[in-house]
Coordinates of C-alpha atoms in Angstrom, one line a residue:
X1 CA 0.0 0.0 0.0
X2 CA 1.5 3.4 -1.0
X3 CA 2.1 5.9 1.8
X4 CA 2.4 9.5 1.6
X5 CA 5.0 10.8 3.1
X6 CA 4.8 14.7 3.4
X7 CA 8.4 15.9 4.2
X8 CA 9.0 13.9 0.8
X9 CA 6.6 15.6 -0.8
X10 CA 8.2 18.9 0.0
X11 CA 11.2 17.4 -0.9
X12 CA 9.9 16.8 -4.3
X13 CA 7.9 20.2 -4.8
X14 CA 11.3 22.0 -3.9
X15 CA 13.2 20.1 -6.1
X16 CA 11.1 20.7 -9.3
X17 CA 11.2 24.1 -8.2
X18 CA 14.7 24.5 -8.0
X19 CA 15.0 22.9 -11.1
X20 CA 12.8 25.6 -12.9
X21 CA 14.8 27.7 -11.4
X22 CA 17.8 26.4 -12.8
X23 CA 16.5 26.2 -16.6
X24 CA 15.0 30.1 -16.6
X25 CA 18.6 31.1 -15.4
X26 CA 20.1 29.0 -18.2
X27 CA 17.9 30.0 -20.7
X28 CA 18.6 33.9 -19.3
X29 CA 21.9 32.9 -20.3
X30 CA 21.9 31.7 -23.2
X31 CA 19.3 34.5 -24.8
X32 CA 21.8 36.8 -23.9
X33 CA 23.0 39.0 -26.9
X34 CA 26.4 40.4 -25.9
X35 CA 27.4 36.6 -25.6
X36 CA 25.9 33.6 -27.2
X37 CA 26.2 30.5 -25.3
X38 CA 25.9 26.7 -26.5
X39 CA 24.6 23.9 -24.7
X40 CA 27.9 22.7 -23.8
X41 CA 29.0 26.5 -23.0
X42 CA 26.1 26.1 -20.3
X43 CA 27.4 22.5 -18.9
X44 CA 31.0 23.7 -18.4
X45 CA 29.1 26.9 -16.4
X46 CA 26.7 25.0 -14.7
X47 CA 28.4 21.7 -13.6
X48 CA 30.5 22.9 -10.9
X49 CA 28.2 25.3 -9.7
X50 CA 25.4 22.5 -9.0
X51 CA 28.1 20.0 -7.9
X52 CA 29.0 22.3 -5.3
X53 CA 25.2 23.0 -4.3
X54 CA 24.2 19.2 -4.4
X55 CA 27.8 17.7 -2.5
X56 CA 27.1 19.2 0.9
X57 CA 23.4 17.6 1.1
X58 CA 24.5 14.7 -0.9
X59 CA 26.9 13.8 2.1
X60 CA 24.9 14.8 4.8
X61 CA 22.4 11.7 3.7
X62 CA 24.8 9.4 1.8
X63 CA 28.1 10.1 3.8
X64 CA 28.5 7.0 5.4
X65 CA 27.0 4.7 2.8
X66 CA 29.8 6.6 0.2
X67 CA 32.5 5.5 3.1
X68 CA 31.3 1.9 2.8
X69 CA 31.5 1.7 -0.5
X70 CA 34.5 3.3 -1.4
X71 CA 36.1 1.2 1.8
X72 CA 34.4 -2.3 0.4
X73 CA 35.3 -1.2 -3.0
X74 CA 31.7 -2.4 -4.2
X75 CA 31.4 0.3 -6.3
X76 CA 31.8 -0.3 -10.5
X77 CA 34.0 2.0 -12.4
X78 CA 32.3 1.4 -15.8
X79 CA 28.7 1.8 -14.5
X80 CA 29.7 5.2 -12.8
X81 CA 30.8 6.5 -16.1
X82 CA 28.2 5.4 -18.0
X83 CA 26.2 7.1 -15.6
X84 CA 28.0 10.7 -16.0
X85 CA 27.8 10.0 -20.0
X86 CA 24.2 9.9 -19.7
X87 CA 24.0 12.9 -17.6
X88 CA 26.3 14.9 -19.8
X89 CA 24.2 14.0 -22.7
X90 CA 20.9 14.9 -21.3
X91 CA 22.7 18.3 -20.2
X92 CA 24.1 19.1 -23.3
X93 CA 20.9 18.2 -25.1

């Protein structure tokens, strides 16, 4: 039986507002005339910006999990960067 959950749902409702957030500031970006940017113009802007706002949370809840991972060495290699090749391409898309 599914179970709502309401801190999730805030979770959620923040996170697909942050995420039109995110796109209108892009897309301010790239409309701009004095400098035209590409998709992968935006990615190499973007990507460390986002990294450095998602890392903090993303180790506050998956901190000791990553320890036990890295430390078991259960993670795969190959499936990691397939994962950040699928992410680059839907970025740069």
């Amino acid at each position: 039986e599914v179970e709502f959950v309401l801190i999730g749902f805030l979770v959620m409702a923040a996170s697909d507002c942050i995420e039109a957030m995110r796109l209108v500031m892009v897309e301010m970006l790239y409309a701009r005339r004095s400098e035209r940017l590409s998709g992968l113009s935006g990615v190499y802007y973007m990507s460390p910006v986002c990294l450095v706002c998602v890392m903090p949370v993303a180790l506050y809840f998956e901190g000791a999990k990553l320890r036990e991972v890295v430390r078991e060495r259960t993670f795969s290699p190959s499936l990691l960067l397939l994962n950040g090749a699928c992410a680059f391409v839907l970025n740069v898309s």
